Amino acid sequence: MGNVTRPNMNIAELASSPSTRSRVLKDDTLPFSAFLTDSFGRRHSYLRISLTEKCNLRCQYCMPEEGVKLTPRAQLLTTAEVLRLARLFVHEGVDKIRLTGGEPLIRPDVLDIIAELRKLEGLKTIAVTTNGMNLARLLPKLKDSGLDLLNISLDTLIPAKFEFIVRRKGFHKVMEGIDKALEMGYNPVKVNCVVMRGLNEDEILDFVALTEKKPIEVRFIEYMPFDGNKWNFKKMVSYQEMLDCIKQQWPALEMVPTGHADTAKGYKVPGFAGKVGFISSMSDHFCGSCNRLRLTADGNLKVCLFGNSEVSLRDELRSGATETQLLDIIGAAVGRKKKQHAGMLNLSKMKNRPMILIGG
């Protein structure tokens, strides 16, 4: 007998059955691919692709001081492999791709990759997370290639402290990149700030002030544990503590609506051009609405930023896997995604890649 589909099977159950999956994908009445829907009904429409493990900065929360051992080039995804996988994910329902690193803008063919992604039918948004060092120079061509959204990492507004945090010079290049993005009409320009006690929590109000005249969205990120970044509880400043600090200066701070799957809790000072957000991964996780998958530069699929289970799509590609076989592997990985991450205490003890080898 062939596989019988029960009338009351839900999408998650269908997703666990490879022989019914192909049927599911051909059913136009279903809103989303079973392969990218996990056992909790979360639909993964957002793919983050790391284009490189290399970076021209050495941020303390991202990379161990001694650096990391880079994957040999032959083991990294080629441009053709990146685009083949991107095409597959978009065909299954991914409508947003973010290019990360390392530093994605140091990849020589980043403009070509964006231009090719732009051709994918169904892909609504192409975003980049960058440290901003090369941004001012590349931005006109990035925009021409089809870049929609920009996130720029900046953890201090003090040049000397910038050099201490990232272990390199370049503060003015980053600020120039932010100004260039505003000038070219990117709105909002998102600025990611990892807040670390004893390092930059005294600058929270200065970052909020950046949003007064300009359409900047500052996103304060709780310090998260990854291999080699010397995380501990004392260094972490919680979302609530940051919020209280801001409200002392601006009591009228108001919450603003955000999308169901947005990672940041959004706020705005009335009358300010921009807004602020809080990514509370540690103190108030948002796992229940997670719609993100990650593809590392060496071709591993991570279904959770904090999970240490990975599956190599690179190896499957290079062994000649068909798209159907790739989808079965992707679907199985998504199906194993847990309801939520392990929590602060357990995460701090877990083995995971350094952030630079994950891709943010």
Coordinates of C-alpha atoms in Angstrom, one line a residue:
M1 CA 0.0 0.0 0.0
G2 CA 1.1 3.6 -0.6
N3 CA 1.4 6.2 2.1
V4 CA -2.0 7.2 3.3
T5 CA -2.5 10.8 4.5
R6 CA -5.0 11.1 7.4
P7 CA -7.6 13.8 6.8
N8 CA -6.7 15.6 10.0
M9 CA -2.9 15.6 9.6
N10 CA -1.5 19.0 10.3
I11 CA 1.3 20.7 8.4
A12 CA 3.9 19.6 11.0
E13 CA 2.8 16.0 10.7
L14 CA 2.9 16.2 7.0
A15 CA 6.4 17.7 7.2
S16 CA 7.6 14.6 9.1
S17 CA 6.6 12.4 6.2
P18 CA 8.9 12.6 3.2
S19 CA 6.6 10.7 0.9
T20 CA 3.7 13.2 1.5
R21 CA 5.9 16.3 1.4
S22 CA 6.1 16.4 -2.3
R23 CA 2.3 16.3 -2.4
V24 CA 2.1 19.0 0.2
L25 CA 4.3 21.3 -1.9
K26 CA 2.1 20.9 -5.0
D27 CA -1.1 21.8 -3.0
D28 CA -1.7 25.4 -3.8
T29 CA -4.1 25.7 -0.8
L30 CA -1.3 25.4 1.7
P31 CA 0.2 28.7 2.7
F32 CA 3.8 27.6 3.3
S33 CA 6.2 24.8 2.5
A34 CA 6.1 21.9 4.9
F35 CA 9.9 21.5 4.6
L36 CA 10.3 24.9 6.3
T37 CA 7.6 24.5 8.9
D38 CA 8.7 23.0 12.2
S39 CA 6.8 20.8 14.7
F40 CA 5.5 23.9 16.6
G41 CA 4.0 25.4 13.4
R42 CA 6.8 28.1 13.0
R43 CA 7.2 29.0 9.3
H44 CA 10.8 29.8 8.4
S45 CA 10.7 32.5 5.8
Y46 CA 14.0 34.3 6.7
L47 CA 17.4 32.9 5.8
R48 CA 20.7 34.3 7.0
I49 CA 23.6 33.4 4.8
S50 CA 27.2 33.9 6.0
L51 CA 29.3 34.8 3.0
T52 CA 32.7 34.6 4.8
E53 CA 34.4 33.8 8.1
K54 CA 36.9 36.6 7.6
C55 CA 36.5 40.0 9.1
N56 CA 38.6 43.2 9.2
L57 CA 37.7 43.8 12.8
R58 CA 38.2 41.7 16.0
C59 CA 35.2 42.5 18.1
Q60 CA 35.4 41.2 21.7
Y61 CA 31.9 39.6 21.8
C62 CA 32.3 38.0 18.4
M63 CA 35.8 36.6 18.2
P64 CA 38.3 35.3 20.7
E65 CA 41.3 37.6 21.2
E66 CA 43.6 35.0 19.7
G67 CA 41.4 34.9 16.6
V68 CA 39.8 31.8 15.1
K69 CA 41.0 29.0 12.9
L70 CA 39.5 29.7 9.5
T71 CA 38.0 27.0 7.4
P72 CA 40.1 26.1 4.4
R73 CA 38.8 27.8 1.3
A74 CA 37.9 24.5 -0.5
Q75 CA 35.5 23.7 2.4
L76 CA 33.6 27.0 2.1
L77 CA 30.5 27.3 -0.1
T78 CA 31.3 28.5 -3.6
T79 CA 29.2 31.3 -5.1
A80 CA 27.3 28.8 -7.3
E81 CA 26.5 26.7 -4.2
V82 CA 25.3 29.8 -2.2
L83 CA 23.0 30.8 -5.1
R84 CA 21.8 27.2 -5.6
L85 CA 20.8 26.9 -2.0
A86 CA 19.3 30.4 -1.9
R87 CA 17.2 29.5 -4.9
L88 CA 16.0 26.4 -3.2
F89 CA 15.0 28.1 0.0
V90 CA 13.2 30.9 -1.8
H91 CA 11.3 28.4 -3.9
E92 CA 10.1 26.9 -0.7
G93 CA 8.9 30.2 0.8
V94 CA 11.8 32.2 2.1
D95 CA 11.1 35.8 1.2
K96 CA 14.0 37.5 3.1
I97 CA 17.7 36.8 2.9
R98 CA 20.3 38.6 5.0
L99 CA 24.0 38.3 4.1
T100 CA 26.3 38.2 7.1
G101 CA 29.8 37.1 7.9
G102 CA 32.5 37.6 9.2
E103 CA 32.2 40.8 7.3
P104 CA 30.2 40.1 4.1
L105 CA 31.4 43.3 2.3
I106 CA 35.0 42.0 2.1
R107 CA 33.8 39.1 -0.1
P108 CA 35.0 40.1 -3.6
D109 CA 31.8 39.0 -5.4
V110 CA 29.3 40.3 -2.9
L111 CA 27.8 42.7 -5.5
D112 CA 27.3 39.8 -8.0
I113 CA 25.7 37.7 -5.3
I114 CA 23.2 40.4 -4.5
A115 CA 22.4 41.0 -8.1
E116 CA 21.8 37.3 -8.7
L117 CA 19.6 37.1 -5.5
R118 CA 17.6 40.0 -6.8
K119 CA 16.5 37.9 -9.8
L120 CA 14.8 35.3 -7.6
E121 CA 11.1 35.4 -7.9
G122 CA 9.4 35.6 -4.5
L123 CA 12.4 37.1 -2.6
K124 CA 11.1 40.4 -1.3
T125 CA 14.0 41.6 0.9
I126 CA 17.8 41.4 0.6
A127 CA 19.6 42.7 3.7
V128 CA 23.2 43.0 4.9
T129 CA 24.7 43.2 8.3
T130 CA 28.0 45.0 8.1
N131 CA 30.6 46.5 10.4
G132 CA 30.5 49.6 8.1
M133 CA 34.2 49.8 7.4
N134 CA 33.8 49.5 3.6
L135 CA 30.2 50.7 3.4
A136 CA 30.6 54.3 2.3
R137 CA 32.7 53.2 -0.7
L138 CA 30.5 50.3 -1.7
L139 CA 27.1 51.6 -1.0
P140 CA 26.2 53.1 -4.4
K141 CA 27.0 49.8 -6.1
L142 CA 25.2 47.8 -3.3
K143 CA 22.1 49.8 -3.9
D144 CA 22.3 49.4 -7.7
S145 CA 22.7 45.7 -7.2
G146 CA 19.4 45.5 -5.2
L147 CA 20.2 45.9 -1.5
D148 CA 17.1 46.7 0.4
L149 CA 18.1 46.9 4.1
L150 CA 21.2 47.7 6.1
N151 CA 22.2 46.9 9.7
I152 CA 25.5 48.5 10.8
S153 CA 27.3 47.2 13.9
L154 CA 28.5 50.0 16.2
D155 CA 29.0 49.6 20.0
T156 CA 30.4 53.0 21.0
L157 CA 30.3 56.6 19.9
I158 CA 33.8 57.2 21.4
P159 CA 36.6 56.6 18.9
A160 CA 39.2 55.4 21.5
K161 CA 36.7 53.0 23.0
F162 CA 35.8 51.8 19.5
E163 CA 39.4 50.8 19.0
F164 CA 39.4 49.0 22.3
I165 CA 36.2 47.0 21.6
V166 CA 37.0 46.0 18.0
R167 CA 40.8 45.9 18.4
R168 CA 41.2 48.0 15.3
K169 CA 41.0 51.6 14.1
G170 CA 38.1 52.7 11.9
F171 CA 35.4 54.6 13.9
H172 CA 35.2 57.4 11.4
K173 CA 34.8 55.0 8.5
V174 CA 31.7 53.5 10.2
M175 CA 30.2 56.9 10.9
E176 CA 30.8 57.8 7.3
G177 CA 29.0 54.7 6.2
I178 CA 26.0 55.5 8.4
D179 CA 25.8 59.0 7.0
K180 CA 26.1 57.7 3.4
A181 CA 23.3 55.2 4.0
L182 CA 21.0 58.0 5.3
E183 CA 22.1 60.2 2.4
M184 CA 21.2 57.5 -0.1
G185 CA 17.7 57.1 1.3
Y186 CA 17.9 54.0 3.4
N187 CA 15.1 54.3 6.0
P188 CA 15.5 53.2 8.6
V189 CA 19.3 52.7 8.9
K190 CA 19.6 50.1 11.7
V191 CA 22.5 50.4 14.1
N192 CA 23.2 47.2 16.2
C193 CA 24.7 47.9 19.6
V194 CA 25.8 45.0 21.8
V195 CA 25.6 46.4 25.4
M196 CA 28.2 45.1 27.8
R197 CA 28.4 46.2 31.5
G198 CA 31.5 48.1 32.3
L199 CA 32.2 48.8 28.7
N200 CA 29.4 50.8 27.0
E201 CA 26.2 50.7 29.1
D202 CA 27.0 54.4 30.0
E203 CA 26.4 55.3 26.3
I204 CA 22.8 54.0 26.0
L205 CA 21.4 57.6 26.2
D206 CA 23.8 58.9 23.7
F207 CA 22.7 56.2 21.2
V208 CA 19.1 57.0 21.8
A209 CA 19.9 60.7 21.1
L210 CA 21.1 59.6 17.6
T211 CA 17.5 58.9 16.7
E212 CA 16.3 62.4 17.4
K213 CA 17.1 64.1 14.1
K214 CA 17.8 61.1 11.8
P215 CA 15.7 58.0 10.8
I216 CA 18.1 55.7 12.6
E217 CA 16.8 52.6 14.5
V218 CA 19.3 51.7 17.3
R219 CA 18.9 48.1 18.3
F220 CA 20.3 47.4 21.8
I221 CA 21.4 43.7 21.9
E222 CA 21.8 41.8 25.1
Y223 CA 25.3 40.3 25.4
M224 CA 25.1 36.6 24.4
P225 CA 27.4 33.7 25.2
F226 CA 29.5 32.2 22.3
D227 CA 32.8 30.4 22.3
G228 CA 35.7 32.6 23.2
N229 CA 33.9 35.8 24.1
K230 CA 34.3 35.4 27.9
W231 CA 30.6 35.9 28.6
N232 CA 29.3 36.0 32.1
F233 CA 26.1 37.2 33.9
K234 CA 27.8 40.3 35.3
K235 CA 28.6 41.6 31.9
M236 CA 25.0 41.3 30.6
V237 CA 22.7 44.3 30.8
S238 CA 19.1 43.2 30.5
Y239 CA 16.5 44.7 28.3
Q240 CA 14.5 45.9 31.3
E241 CA 17.5 47.6 32.8
M242 CA 18.2 49.4 29.5
L243 CA 14.6 50.4 29.2
D244 CA 14.5 51.8 32.7
C245 CA 17.6 53.8 32.1
I246 CA 16.1 55.4 28.9
K247 CA 12.8 56.1 30.6
Q248 CA 14.5 58.1 33.3
Q249 CA 15.7 60.5 30.6
W250 CA 12.6 60.3 28.4
P251 CA 9.6 59.3 30.5
A252 CA 7.3 59.6 27.5
L253 CA 9.1 56.7 25.6
E254 CA 6.4 54.7 24.0
M255 CA 6.2 51.2 22.6
V256 CA 5.6 50.9 18.8
P257 CA 4.1 48.0 16.9
T258 CA 6.4 45.4 15.4
G259 CA 5.8 42.5 13.1
H260 CA 5.0 39.0 14.6
A261 CA 8.5 37.6 13.8
D262 CA 10.5 40.7 14.6
T263 CA 13.4 40.1 17.0
A264 CA 13.4 43.6 18.5
K265 CA 10.9 45.2 20.8
G266 CA 10.4 48.6 19.4
Y267 CA 10.2 52.0 21.2
K268 CA 10.2 55.6 20.2
V269 CA 10.7 58.9 21.9
P270 CA 7.7 61.1 20.7
G271 CA 8.9 63.6 18.2
F272 CA 12.1 61.8 17.4
A273 CA 12.8 60.8 13.7
G274 CA 14.1 57.4 14.5
K275 CA 13.4 54.7 17.1
V276 CA 15.1 52.2 19.3
G277 CA 14.7 48.4 19.7
F278 CA 15.8 45.8 22.2
I279 CA 16.9 42.3 21.3
S280 CA 16.3 40.4 24.5
S281 CA 17.7 37.0 23.5
M282 CA 18.8 36.3 27.1
S283 CA 16.3 37.8 29.5
D284 CA 13.1 37.5 27.5
H285 CA 13.5 35.2 24.5
F286 CA 11.4 35.3 21.4
C287 CA 11.8 31.7 20.3
G288 CA 8.0 31.2 19.9
S289 CA 7.9 33.5 16.9
C290 CA 11.3 32.5 15.4
N291 CA 11.2 32.4 11.6
R292 CA 15.0 32.3 11.0
L293 CA 17.4 29.7 9.6
R294 CA 21.2 30.2 9.2
L295 CA 23.5 28.9 6.6
T296 CA 27.2 29.1 7.7
A297 CA 30.0 30.0 5.3
D298 CA 31.1 26.3 5.3
G299 CA 27.6 25.2 4.3
N300 CA 26.1 24.0 7.6
L301 CA 22.4 24.7 8.3
K302 CA 21.8 25.9 11.8
V303 CA 18.1 26.0 12.8
C304 CA 18.9 27.9 16.0
L305 CA 21.5 30.5 16.7
F306 CA 22.2 29.0 20.1
G307 CA 21.8 25.4 19.2
N308 CA 24.9 23.4 18.5
S309 CA 23.4 20.9 16.1
E310 CA 24.2 21.5 12.5
V311 CA 23.7 19.6 9.2
S312 CA 26.1 20.0 6.2
L313 CA 24.3 21.0 3.0
R314 CA 27.7 21.5 1.4
D315 CA 28.5 17.8 1.7
E316 CA 25.1 16.8 0.3
L317 CA 25.5 19.2 -2.6
R318 CA 29.0 17.9 -3.4
S319 CA 27.9 14.3 -3.2
G320 CA 25.3 15.0 -6.0
A321 CA 22.1 15.3 -3.9
T322 CA 19.0 16.2 -5.9
E323 CA 16.8 19.1 -4.8
T324 CA 14.3 16.6 -3.4
Q325 CA 17.0 15.0 -1.3
L326 CA 18.3 18.4 -0.1
L327 CA 14.7 19.3 0.9
D328 CA 14.3 16.1 2.9
I329 CA 17.5 16.9 4.8
I330 CA 16.5 20.5 5.4
G331 CA 13.0 19.5 6.4
A332 CA 14.3 16.9 8.9
A333 CA 16.6 19.6 10.5
V334 CA 13.8 22.1 10.7
G335 CA 11.5 19.4 12.1
R336 CA 14.1 18.8 15.0
K337 CA 14.1 22.5 16.0
K338 CA 13.4 22.9 19.7
K339 CA 10.6 24.9 21.2
Q340 CA 13.1 27.4 22.7
H341 CA 16.8 27.8 23.5
A342 CA 18.3 26.3 26.6
G343 CA 18.3 29.4 28.8
M344 CA 21.1 31.7 30.0
L345 CA 22.7 29.4 32.5
N346 CA 22.8 26.4 30.1
L347 CA 23.8 28.5 27.1
S348 CA 26.8 29.8 29.0
K349 CA 28.0 26.3 29.5
M350 CA 27.2 24.9 26.0
K351 CA 29.7 24.4 23.2
N352 CA 28.9 26.5 20.2
R353 CA 30.8 28.2 17.5
P354 CA 32.3 31.7 18.0
M355 CA 29.8 34.2 16.6
I356 CA 32.2 35.0 13.7
L357 CA 32.0 31.4 12.5
I358 CA 28.1 31.3 12.8
G359 CA 27.3 34.5 10.9
G360 CA 25.1 36.4 13.4

